[in-house]
Amino acid sequence: MTESLEERQPHADTVHDVHELAVLDRIFPLLPVADSQLLGPGDDAAVLAAPDGRFVVTTDMMVHGPDFRLAWSQPHDLGWKAAASNLADVAAMGARPTGLVVAIAATPDTPVSMLEGISAGLRDACALLAPGCGVVGGDMSVSDTLTLAVTAFGDLEGRPPVLRSGARVGDVVALAGNAGVAAAGLRLLFDEGVDVSGNPDPVAAAAVRAREPRLVGAQLAPTPPISSGVDAAVAGATAMLDVSDGLALDAARIARASGVCVDLHRSTLGEDVESALRGGEDHALLATFGPDATLPAGFRVIGSVRAGTGVSLDGEAVGGVLGWDPYVGWDGRTG
Amino acid sequence: MTESLEERQPHADTVHDVHELAVLDRIFPLLPVADSQLLGPGDDAAVLAAPDGRFVVTTDMMVHGPDFRLAWSQPHDLGWKAAASNLADVAAMGARPTGLVVAIAATPDTPVSMLEGISAGLRDACALLAPGCGVVGGDMSVSDTLTLAVTAFGDLEGRPPVLRSGARVGDVVALAGNAGVAAAGLRLLFDEGVDVSGNPDPVAAAAVRAREPRLVGAQLAPTPPISSGVDAAVAGATAMLDVSDGLALDAARIARASGVCVDLHRSTLGEDVESALRGGEDHALLATFGPDATLPAGFRVIGSVRAGTGVSLDGEAVGGVLGWDPYVGWDGRTG
């Protein structure tokens, strides 16, 4: 009987008009298959390999409004960013990403082509950032608010996970990836990706993205250095995390967990130090290494670990609100 | 610096007024710790044991509107049902549930007490339905639509997963758990859990739940027979799935995947055969066993596997729309 349902409206345009199974039939072929997949989508659950008897798991939700605007992000961007941000959390443990499960709640008027675009973004992010990683399962729901929930898995390949709590006085602080670039892109979108009334506008956003592809692209489709996570672990990183909420706030998390002070060097943070310190969503990897470690390619020294607490900049404490808080920061707009 | 943020509004009532970290500090102590947890919440990702080198994974989203009404479900119910429905998918593979990750997107005006209630529901469902399973990680977001996304993991304990595709002609069809009870509860809520205008009403819902606790409870806080999943696998189940969309539709999935006809016996389906066939959300386990297998406790024979296709009732094909489709079925109301 399910066949007749699937065939009812094969060419309709929105998820409301197309049966769930037909949506899945259009999406599945787009999704990357994970090398570690032992059983893929189509049963009650998937089965994934965990060769060393453990697996790393993280989950992150992207919500229309606080996390993205449809006037700014292409569907491909949404899938890409949902994958990239979760892959970065796996990488930050020193693990190799192996698989994703993806739950999408779409409004009834969502074009199926948007879900296909999201799927292509998931595929391309896996292929570029974490080859071998794929989508092993998912869920499709309907909602008043477009929402993507991704859960990502990783293989520690026999190594201990790299925690936030391992930084020691005397370690060097190093960064792989951008600091403040995604935030600069977001500022451009808020300033110029809008119409005369200040509302997010797709034409204006496309124009600013064409003019500043690096900055706007860093916000809408970030390319975190996923493979650097394993490299850092192999090189003996003592602590590591994914910089999602801003360098200052995330460095404070290492400082707090490790019982140390993270001192950042102003000269390493570029011209716009404020953006570098407080801008989130770059998904760079912030790590500490023993003083004698050889930093893996892609990491640059941006500070040192000292006795004390919190975060300092050339020895001076960094204060103020340190980063984005979803509950306090969202103004309720969507667009 | 994070301490000062956490302490800013320690007694405020809504998630908008309380910093994310403070919300997490209030929720984490409520959540159950998984026996398989090697590293829990607090880093970029958790680490979970997968003793036989594989793990089962499933994900399912619950959305305000199509999946629940806040006038009917208590916060405890929401957490309970989100856990139970995912645990059932793990059990349907013949696996023992080991852990959950939970992403919650709440509206800014959500009372923190609601998140505490959801957490208590997650805890109690794990404790009663799958002892040893716990919450190993999560994510908190803000949204216009209250949304829970749960991903659940399981341990196959060295056994092959029980697929939908293994039913063979001559097998018996057996069910553990309810069929149609949750649907009967939902009908009661739509009929009597409403005010004079037909809108969901908490006082009316509480009254009908007090009068019909088994039916309404089956809808709002189902108790699927989770441990029966492992029992079925050990007893040699040839196919199995979680009945979430209705017995007829889910039996058709086994029939299609296995290339057989699933014939159900009307006499086993109780007085309300229509509800038993088409009512979803009971999260019973539907399994097939070889003719000589000894059924584990909790399973009762409800049919047999025949040559052919689709689902029949005492040999007569079952037609019509077989179950719930989220994209077509939701009327857009919340309440």
XYZ file of C-alpha atoms in Angstrom:
670
model
C 0.000 0.000 0.000
C 2.820 2.364 0.665
C 3.710 2.354 -3.025
C 0.399 3.918 -3.964
C 0.935 6.668 -1.412
C 4.404 7.346 -2.719
C 3.154 7.598 -6.244
C 0.258 9.854 -5.412
C 1.959 13.179 -6.089
C 5.408 12.401 -7.421
C 5.907 15.806 -9.014
C 4.363 18.075 -6.396
C 6.526 20.822 -5.019
C 6.060 21.128 -1.272
C 6.485 18.634 1.518
C 2.786 19.017 2.312
C 1.904 17.701 -1.150
C 4.440 14.895 -1.277
C 4.231 11.860 0.977
C 7.037 11.513 3.531
C 8.321 8.356 1.854
C 8.500 10.122 -1.488
C 10.489 12.942 0.102
C 12.893 10.395 1.541
C 13.151 8.669 -1.848
C 14.268 11.959 -3.365
C 16.719 12.774 -0.597
C 18.421 9.462 0.132
C 20.250 9.221 -3.201
C 21.842 12.597 -2.480
C 23.229 11.637 0.903
C 26.782 10.381 1.326
C 27.240 6.802 2.510
C 29.569 6.445 5.482
C 32.533 4.090 5.226
C 31.711 2.979 8.771
C 28.078 2.216 7.979
C 27.156 -1.404 8.674
C 23.417 -0.820 8.203
C 22.061 2.371 6.681
C 18.707 4.151 6.517
C 15.528 2.124 6.051
C 15.184 0.159 9.277
C 14.262 1.347 12.773
C 17.880 2.254 13.412
C 21.232 2.253 11.684
C 24.318 0.307 12.743
C 27.707 1.984 12.681
C 31.151 0.524 13.283
C 33.059 1.559 16.397
C 36.335 -0.263 15.852
C 38.010 0.554 19.163
C 34.937 -0.242 21.248
C 34.021 3.420 21.855
C 32.487 6.249 19.889
C 32.371 10.011 20.175
C 28.941 11.662 19.915
C 27.764 15.273 19.764
C 24.513 16.963 18.787
C 23.621 20.460 17.645
C 20.410 22.070 16.440
C 20.044 24.820 13.825
C 16.824 26.818 14.077
C 15.314 29.270 11.602
C 15.531 32.672 13.242
C 18.253 32.516 15.866
C 20.633 30.385 13.789
C 19.912 31.302 10.175
C 17.812 33.492 7.891
C 16.367 32.002 4.739
C 16.943 35.277 2.924
C 20.680 34.845 3.505
C 21.390 31.109 3.525
C 20.892 28.896 0.508
C 19.559 25.400 1.295
C 23.000 24.060 0.421
C 24.521 26.389 3.042
C 22.140 25.068 5.709
C 23.083 21.442 5.137
C 26.746 22.361 4.872
C 26.789 24.384 8.089
C 24.770 21.813 10.049
C 27.321 19.178 9.058
C 30.392 21.396 9.494
C 29.507 22.619 12.974
C 28.912 19.088 14.237
C 31.993 17.682 12.514
C 34.015 20.368 14.287
C 32.794 19.142 17.674
C 33.891 15.608 16.804
C 37.252 16.894 15.556
C 37.725 18.864 18.767
C 37.854 15.577 20.691
C 40.689 14.412 18.444
C 38.369 12.001 16.666
C 37.812 11.184 13.012
C 34.165 11.819 12.028
C 32.449 8.629 10.922
C 28.745 9.375 10.558
C 25.817 11.743 11.020
C 22.146 11.324 11.726
C 19.985 14.228 10.612
C 16.492 15.180 11.774
C 14.756 17.892 9.775
C 11.479 19.580 10.705
C 10.162 21.568 7.756
C 7.161 23.841 7.413
C 4.392 22.312 5.288
C 5.039 24.825 2.484
C 8.740 23.918 2.252
C 9.648 23.044 -1.334
C 11.072 19.554 -1.638
C 13.862 21.199 -3.627
C 14.948 22.918 -0.407
C 15.335 19.551 1.302
C 17.300 18.339 -1.716
C 19.554 21.395 -1.400
C 20.079 20.747 2.315
C 20.966 17.131 1.502
C 23.471 18.224 -1.129
C 25.049 20.551 1.428
C 25.356 17.707 3.929
C 26.930 15.565 1.211
C 29.418 18.176 0.061
C 30.482 19.140 3.573
C 31.182 15.500 4.414
C 33.056 14.973 1.152
C 35.242 18.061 1.534
C 35.706 18.315 5.287
C 35.543 14.688 6.439
C 35.915 12.197 3.588
C 34.474 8.808 4.529
C 31.869 10.340 6.838
C 28.253 9.991 5.709
C 24.626 10.196 6.769
C 23.512 6.936 8.359
C 19.975 7.835 9.384
C 17.469 10.562 10.001
C 13.961 11.728 10.661
C 11.577 14.000 8.756
C 9.009 16.050 10.654
C 6.741 18.998 10.077
C 6.879 22.197 12.143
C 6.077 25.885 12.087
C 9.850 26.469 12.311
C 12.434 24.972 9.955
C 14.822 23.077 12.243
C 17.832 20.858 11.564
C 19.138 18.607 14.328
C 22.371 16.826 13.519
C 24.090 14.231 15.687
C 27.643 13.338 14.696
C 29.860 10.378 15.556
C 33.583 9.903 15.585
C 36.280 7.287 15.973
C 39.078 7.927 18.461
C 41.214 5.276 16.746
C 42.522 4.024 20.060
C 43.595 7.406 21.406
C 42.224 9.030 24.552
C 39.841 11.910 23.812
C 41.357 15.409 24.001
C 39.426 17.183 26.753
C 39.094 20.826 27.710
C 40.628 20.116 31.069
C 44.155 19.107 30.102
C 45.887 22.473 29.612
C 48.938 22.940 31.843
C 50.916 26.028 32.819
C 53.647 26.494 30.241
C 51.679 25.010 27.342
C 51.409 26.947 24.114
C 47.958 27.947 22.875
C 47.373 27.354 19.179
C 44.567 27.856 16.719
C 43.683 26.097 13.474
C 41.172 28.018 11.393
C 39.686 31.495 11.471
C 38.883 33.834 14.340
C 36.344 36.569 13.732
C 35.847 35.983 10.023
C 32.363 34.474 10.329
C 31.378 37.308 12.652
C 32.621 39.872 10.129
C 30.504 38.123 7.517
C 27.474 38.242 9.778
C 27.969 41.969 10.348
C 28.096 42.501 6.592
C 24.830 40.603 6.218
C 23.113 42.593 8.951
C 24.435 45.859 7.485
C 24.103 45.228 3.763
C 22.141 41.996 3.245
C 18.902 43.825 4.036
C 16.269 45.884 2.298
C 15.549 49.559 3.001
C 13.487 48.573 6.038
C 16.373 46.567 7.476
C 14.785 43.163 6.797
C 16.953 40.317 5.459
C 16.799 40.392 1.684
C 18.000 37.667 -0.681
C 19.077 39.986 -3.503
C 21.052 42.270 -1.209
C 22.589 39.242 0.516
C 23.666 37.710 -2.792
C 25.292 40.999 -3.750
C 27.297 41.312 -0.548
C 28.286 37.648 -0.728
C 29.544 38.128 -4.292
C 31.576 41.121 -3.174
C 32.957 39.543 0.022
C 32.820 35.803 -0.577
C 35.399 34.914 2.053
C 33.730 36.792 4.915
C 30.118 35.988 4.072
C 30.987 32.412 3.118
C 32.700 31.917 6.477
C 29.399 32.785 8.157
C 27.008 30.920 5.882
C 29.100 27.855 4.992
C 32.120 27.629 7.290
C 35.024 25.308 6.482
C 36.467 24.271 9.832
C 39.772 22.371 9.738
C 38.263 19.004 10.610
C 41.310 16.852 9.904
C 43.395 19.089 12.166
C 41.568 17.570 15.116
C 43.140 14.150 14.623
C 46.462 15.815 13.768
C 46.400 17.711 17.054
C 45.593 14.596 19.042
C 48.399 12.662 17.386
C 50.776 15.562 18.110
C 49.876 15.366 21.786
C 47.435 18.251 22.273
C 46.754 18.599 25.993
C 43.370 20.332 25.579
C 41.172 21.253 22.624
C 37.777 22.640 21.729
C 35.777 23.956 18.822
C 35.518 27.767 18.843
C 31.804 28.204 18.251
C 30.917 31.011 20.644
C 33.992 33.247 20.273
C 37.667 32.841 21.052
C 37.473 34.605 24.419
C 34.488 32.620 25.670
C 35.813 29.305 24.414
C 39.319 29.984 25.733
C 37.664 30.719 29.089
C 36.125 27.248 28.956
C 39.561 25.670 28.631
C 40.868 27.948 31.375
C 38.043 27.020 33.705
C 38.129 23.278 33.004
C 41.923 23.166 33.323
C 42.289 25.533 36.284
C 44.643 27.853 34.404
C 44.747 31.252 32.701
C 44.777 31.338 28.898
C 46.802 34.355 27.789
C 46.247 35.361 24.178
C 48.767 37.403 22.211
C 47.222 40.492 20.648
C 49.730 40.538 17.804
C 48.450 37.179 16.544
C 44.787 38.169 16.318
C 44.906 40.355 13.218
C 43.724 43.921 12.831
C 40.219 43.439 14.217
C 41.074 42.104 17.659
C 37.546 42.585 19.004
C 36.025 40.423 16.258
C 38.732 37.815 16.704
C 38.062 37.659 20.445
C 34.290 37.790 20.477
C 33.104 36.593 17.077
C 31.610 33.121 17.068
C 30.750 30.472 14.485
C 34.168 30.093 12.867
C 34.466 26.597 14.302
C 38.220 26.887 14.486
C 40.040 24.406 16.722
C 41.664 25.922 19.792
C 44.238 23.633 21.347
C 47.040 23.617 23.870
C 50.299 21.743 23.424
C 53.208 21.034 25.706
C 56.109 23.500 25.285
C 58.195 20.942 23.385
C 55.492 19.699 21.028
C 55.790 20.187 17.286
C 52.598 21.895 16.152
C 50.819 20.102 13.326
C 50.407 21.938 10.038
C 47.479 24.347 10.160
C 47.992 25.407 13.775
C 49.538 28.760 14.683
C 50.561 29.903 18.165
C 48.224 32.582 19.545
C 49.020 32.498 23.238
C 50.316 30.649 26.252
C 48.964 28.972 29.349
C 49.761 30.742 32.623
C 48.950 30.234 36.254
C 45.707 31.940 37.194
C 42.146 31.952 35.940
C 40.169 33.225 32.976
C 41.381 34.750 29.752
C 43.879 37.553 29.319
C 45.213 39.496 26.364
C 48.946 40.181 26.666
C 48.493 39.691 30.403
C 45.463 41.952 30.815
C 42.185 40.290 31.835
C 39.492 40.147 29.144
C 36.127 41.213 30.520
C 32.574 41.809 29.414
C 30.104 39.395 27.927
C 32.299 36.978 26.084
C 30.088 35.509 23.411
C 26.708 34.521 22.075
C 23.985 33.135 24.301
C 21.035 31.714 22.402
C 18.419 32.433 25.022
C 19.431 36.028 25.597
C 20.792 36.959 22.191
C 17.928 36.215 19.817
C 15.693 39.183 19.015
C 12.834 36.971 17.838
C 13.193 37.810 14.146
C 13.281 35.208 11.424
C 13.524 36.457 7.812
C 33.784 35.230 33.382
C 31.213 32.539 32.832
C 30.484 32.415 36.537
C 29.266 35.983 36.564
C 26.957 35.253 33.650
C 25.571 32.212 35.364
C 24.893 34.119 38.523
C 23.234 37.027 36.787
C 19.651 35.806 37.133
C 19.778 32.647 39.172
C 16.110 32.749 40.177
C 14.507 33.999 36.970
C 11.793 31.827 35.524
C 12.123 31.704 31.752
C 14.933 30.562 29.534
C 15.164 34.092 28.114
C 16.034 35.425 31.567
C 18.449 32.674 32.566
C 21.784 32.163 30.871
C 22.147 28.933 28.884
C 24.825 27.643 31.261
C 22.552 28.239 34.218
C 19.782 26.306 32.496
C 22.183 23.435 31.932
C 23.317 23.593 35.548
C 19.713 23.114 36.640
C 19.020 20.309 34.186
C 22.158 18.154 34.300
C 21.651 16.930 37.869
C 18.237 15.592 36.841
C 19.508 13.534 33.939
C 20.343 9.853 34.278
C 23.974 8.799 33.830
C 24.465 5.982 31.342
C 26.337 2.877 32.482
C 28.096 2.950 29.087
C 29.201 6.561 29.436
C 32.970 6.967 29.256
C 32.809 10.775 29.041
C 29.635 12.702 29.733
C 28.306 16.201 29.071
C 30.642 19.184 29.396
C 33.109 18.764 26.541
C 32.582 19.170 22.789
C 31.312 15.623 22.559
C 30.634 12.638 24.769
C 32.286 9.226 24.568
C 30.187 6.082 24.853
C 31.250 2.447 25.036
C 30.454 0.149 22.112
C 31.734 -3.157 23.474
C 31.234 -5.283 20.367
C 32.723 -2.705 17.989
C 29.362 -1.532 16.637
C 26.486 0.601 17.836
C 22.861 1.056 16.898
C 21.648 4.628 16.340
C 18.248 6.195 15.686
C 16.868 9.718 15.849
C 13.386 11.153 16.216
C 12.074 14.675 16.606
C 9.006 15.779 18.597
C 7.518 19.088 17.513
C 4.929 21.259 19.255
C 1.812 21.101 17.095
C 2.012 17.965 15.002
C 3.462 15.774 17.753
C 2.110 17.203 20.995
C -0.108 19.876 22.523
C 1.060 21.691 25.613
C -2.508 21.783 26.912
C -2.492 17.993 27.009
C 1.088 16.893 27.725
C 2.854 17.667 30.964
C 6.570 18.482 30.597
C 7.298 15.122 32.228
C 5.224 13.430 29.500
C 7.240 15.151 26.759
C 10.571 13.955 28.087
C 9.150 10.507 28.770
C 7.658 10.120 25.292
C 10.740 11.482 23.518
C 12.847 8.883 25.321
C 10.340 6.027 24.995
C 9.785 6.426 21.259
C 13.516 6.418 20.549
C 14.221 3.555 22.956
C 11.600 1.547 21.063
C 13.485 2.028 17.798
C 16.658 0.736 19.431
C 14.784 -2.209 20.930
C 13.278 -3.016 17.529
C 16.778 -3.823 16.257
C 17.203 -6.325 19.075
C 19.597 -4.001 20.871
C 19.912 -2.919 24.476
C 19.608 0.894 24.767
C 22.788 2.438 26.142
C 22.486 6.218 25.789
C 20.621 9.252 24.496
C 21.621 12.691 23.307
C 18.896 15.302 23.566
C 18.592 18.616 21.726
C 15.853 20.951 22.929
C 14.781 24.164 21.215
C 12.552 26.172 23.535
C 10.650 29.393 23.015
C 12.176 32.322 24.915
C 9.215 32.425 27.310
C 9.583 28.747 28.256
C 9.767 28.399 32.034
C 12.951 26.702 33.150
C 10.686 24.489 35.239
C 9.342 23.043 31.987
C 12.853 22.016 30.967
C 13.316 20.501 34.403
C 10.083 18.550 33.920
C 11.217 17.311 30.510
C 14.495 16.212 32.060
C 12.712 14.329 34.813
C 10.619 12.587 32.162
C 13.750 11.543 30.276
C 15.208 10.255 33.533
C 12.162 8.291 34.592
C 11.622 6.739 31.156
C 15.223 5.529 31.086
C 14.987 4.200 34.633
C 11.740 2.307 34.076
C 12.020 1.226 30.435
C 15.766 0.814 29.920
C 17.711 0.689 33.190
C 21.374 1.597 32.625
C 20.572 3.909 29.732
C 21.203 7.602 30.326
C 21.642 10.997 28.718
C 25.231 11.474 27.564
C 24.957 14.853 25.855
C 22.729 17.495 24.389
C 22.138 20.936 23.019
C 19.951 23.846 24.094
C 18.548 26.230 21.496
C 15.862 28.864 21.191
C 13.035 28.686 18.646
C 9.504 29.857 17.939
C 8.488 26.184 18.210
C 9.253 23.911 21.161
C 11.146 20.985 19.635
C 12.831 17.918 21.140
C 15.282 15.925 19.050
C 16.485 12.719 20.651
C 19.125 10.382 19.251
C 19.391 6.985 20.918
C 22.125 4.356 20.939
C 22.104 0.653 21.567
C 24.371 -2.336 22.035
C 23.766 -5.445 19.921
C 25.808 -7.515 22.377
C 27.391 -9.473 19.571
C 24.144 -10.421 17.848
C 23.196 -9.458 14.299
C 20.581 -6.680 14.161
C 16.992 -7.833 13.612
C 15.909 -6.237 10.316
C 12.540 -5.689 8.691
C 13.556 -7.864 5.797
C 13.939 -11.266 7.443
C 10.325 -12.513 7.605
C 9.827 -15.849 5.831
C 6.689 -17.626 4.659
C 5.462 -19.821 7.493
C 6.749 -17.534 10.270
C 4.392 -16.523 13.025
C 3.672 -12.804 13.539
C 3.770 -11.653 17.150
C 3.262 -8.438 19.032
C 4.606 -7.189 22.357
C 2.741 -4.167 23.656
C -0.460 -2.367 22.761
C -2.207 -1.828 19.444
C -4.633 1.046 19.183
C -4.567 2.111 22.807
C -2.586 5.316 22.240
C -4.901 6.170 19.341
C -7.933 5.654 21.539
C -6.344 8.000 24.062
C -5.729 10.596 21.371
C -9.355 10.374 20.261
C -10.469 10.967 23.834
C -8.242 14.043 24.027
C -9.555 15.452 20.755
C -13.125 14.744 21.823
C -13.052 15.642 25.502
C -9.719 17.333 26.275
C -10.981 20.545 24.707
C -12.924 23.632 25.633
C -16.326 24.615 24.223
C -14.622 25.998 21.094
C -12.785 22.723 20.477
C -9.375 24.049 21.493
C -7.070 21.870 23.610
C -7.700 22.661 27.252
C -5.531 21.606 30.188
C -8.358 21.287 32.706
C -10.502 19.193 30.391
C -7.475 17.073 29.466
C -6.624 16.451 33.112
C -10.203 15.353 33.740
C -10.288 12.863 30.881
C -6.851 11.552 31.843
C -8.027 10.994 35.419
C -11.059 9.097 34.123
C -9.205 7.042 31.493
C -5.617 6.903 32.715
C -4.669 3.816 30.687
C -5.856 5.147 27.328
C -4.732 8.753 27.719
C -1.501 7.703 29.396
C -0.716 5.391 26.471
C -0.883 8.419 24.181
C 0.918 10.971 26.349
C 3.491 8.745 28.071
C 3.669 5.370 26.338
C 5.442 2.415 27.964
C 6.781 0.320 25.092
C 8.164 -3.115 26.028
C 11.811 -2.141 25.536
C 13.416 -5.221 27.079
C 11.304 -7.425 24.797
C 13.491 -6.304 21.904
C 16.541 -8.106 23.221
C 14.341 -11.047 24.273
C 13.001 -11.354 20.727
C 16.471 -11.219 19.212
C 17.731 -13.889 21.580
C 14.690 -16.043 20.746
C 15.569 -15.823 17.056
C 13.145 -13.200 15.723
C 13.460 -13.138 11.923
C 12.143 -9.567 11.522
C 11.068 -6.806 13.899
C 10.017 -3.176 14.001
C 8.545 -0.599 16.304
C 4.858 0.059 15.593
C 4.825 3.843 15.522
C 2.557 4.586 12.564
C -0.098 1.887 13.016
C -0.061 -1.903 12.907
C -1.245 -2.119 9.281
C 1.274 0.385 7.936
C 4.165 -1.029 9.941
C 3.259 -4.621 9.068
C 3.254 -3.510 5.427
C 6.838 -2.344 5.907
C 7.890 -5.826 7.044
C 5.899 -7.337 4.165
C 7.534 -5.057 1.617
C 11.085 -5.405 2.958
C 10.745 -9.197 3.271
C 8.823 -9.819 0.036
C 5.958 -11.547 1.831
C 2.359 -11.016 2.916
C 1.693 -10.379 6.612
C -1.696 -11.842 7.475
C -3.160 -10.589 10.736
C -5.791 -12.508 12.688
C -8.856 -10.401 13.438
C -9.662 -12.377 16.580
C -6.384 -11.252 18.188
C -6.937 -7.520 17.691
C -9.546 -6.865 20.347
C -12.955 -5.278 19.947
C -11.819 -2.139 18.125
C -10.094 -3.702 15.138
C -9.895 -0.431 13.201
C -8.005 1.313 16.006
C -5.733 -1.685 16.436
C -4.906 -1.686 12.722
C -4.537 2.022 12.097
C -3.743 3.655 15.428
C -0.139 4.753 15.786
C 2.168 5.764 18.626
C 1.829 2.661 20.781
C 5.449 1.756 20.046
C 4.698 -1.928 20.398
C 7.230 -4.376 18.934
C 5.985 -6.327 15.920
C 8.151 -9.359 15.194
C 8.162 -12.538 13.177
C 9.523 -15.837 14.436
C 10.189 -19.168 12.792
C 7.339 -21.677 13.225
C 9.261 -23.663 15.829
C 10.481 -20.734 17.908
C 9.394 -20.335 21.509
C 7.969 -16.833 21.835
C 9.510 -14.801 24.620
C 7.255 -13.638 27.445
C 5.350 -10.532 26.448
C 4.750 -11.549 22.834
C 1.410 -12.886 21.619
C 0.688 -14.356 18.183
C -1.403 -12.016 16.028
C -0.866 -13.450 12.554
C 1.223 -15.438 10.156
C 3.530 -14.807 7.209
C 2.204 -15.978 3.835
C 3.339 -15.865 0.264
C 2.239 -12.662 -1.443
C 2.510 -8.948 -0.755
C 1.043 -6.370 1.599
C -1.072 -6.856 4.685
C -4.218 -8.917 4.991
C -6.745 -9.522 7.746
C -7.857 -13.159 7.896
C -6.739 -13.408 4.279
C -8.512 -10.266 3.035
C -6.290 -7.413 1.809
C -6.208 -4.335 4.052
C -6.631 -1.155 2.002
C -6.907 2.586 2.460
C -4.463 4.995 3.942
C -2.648 2.926 6.485
C -1.285 5.385 8.967
C -0.055 8.805 9.902
C 1.995 10.964 7.549
C 3.472 14.049 9.200
C 3.510 16.218 6.112
C -0.064 15.504 5.083
C -1.660 14.839 8.442
C -0.952 17.986 10.463
C -3.701 20.627 10.396
C -1.335 23.390 11.484
C -2.779 23.787 14.988
C -0.650 23.906 18.114
C -2.467 24.433 21.437
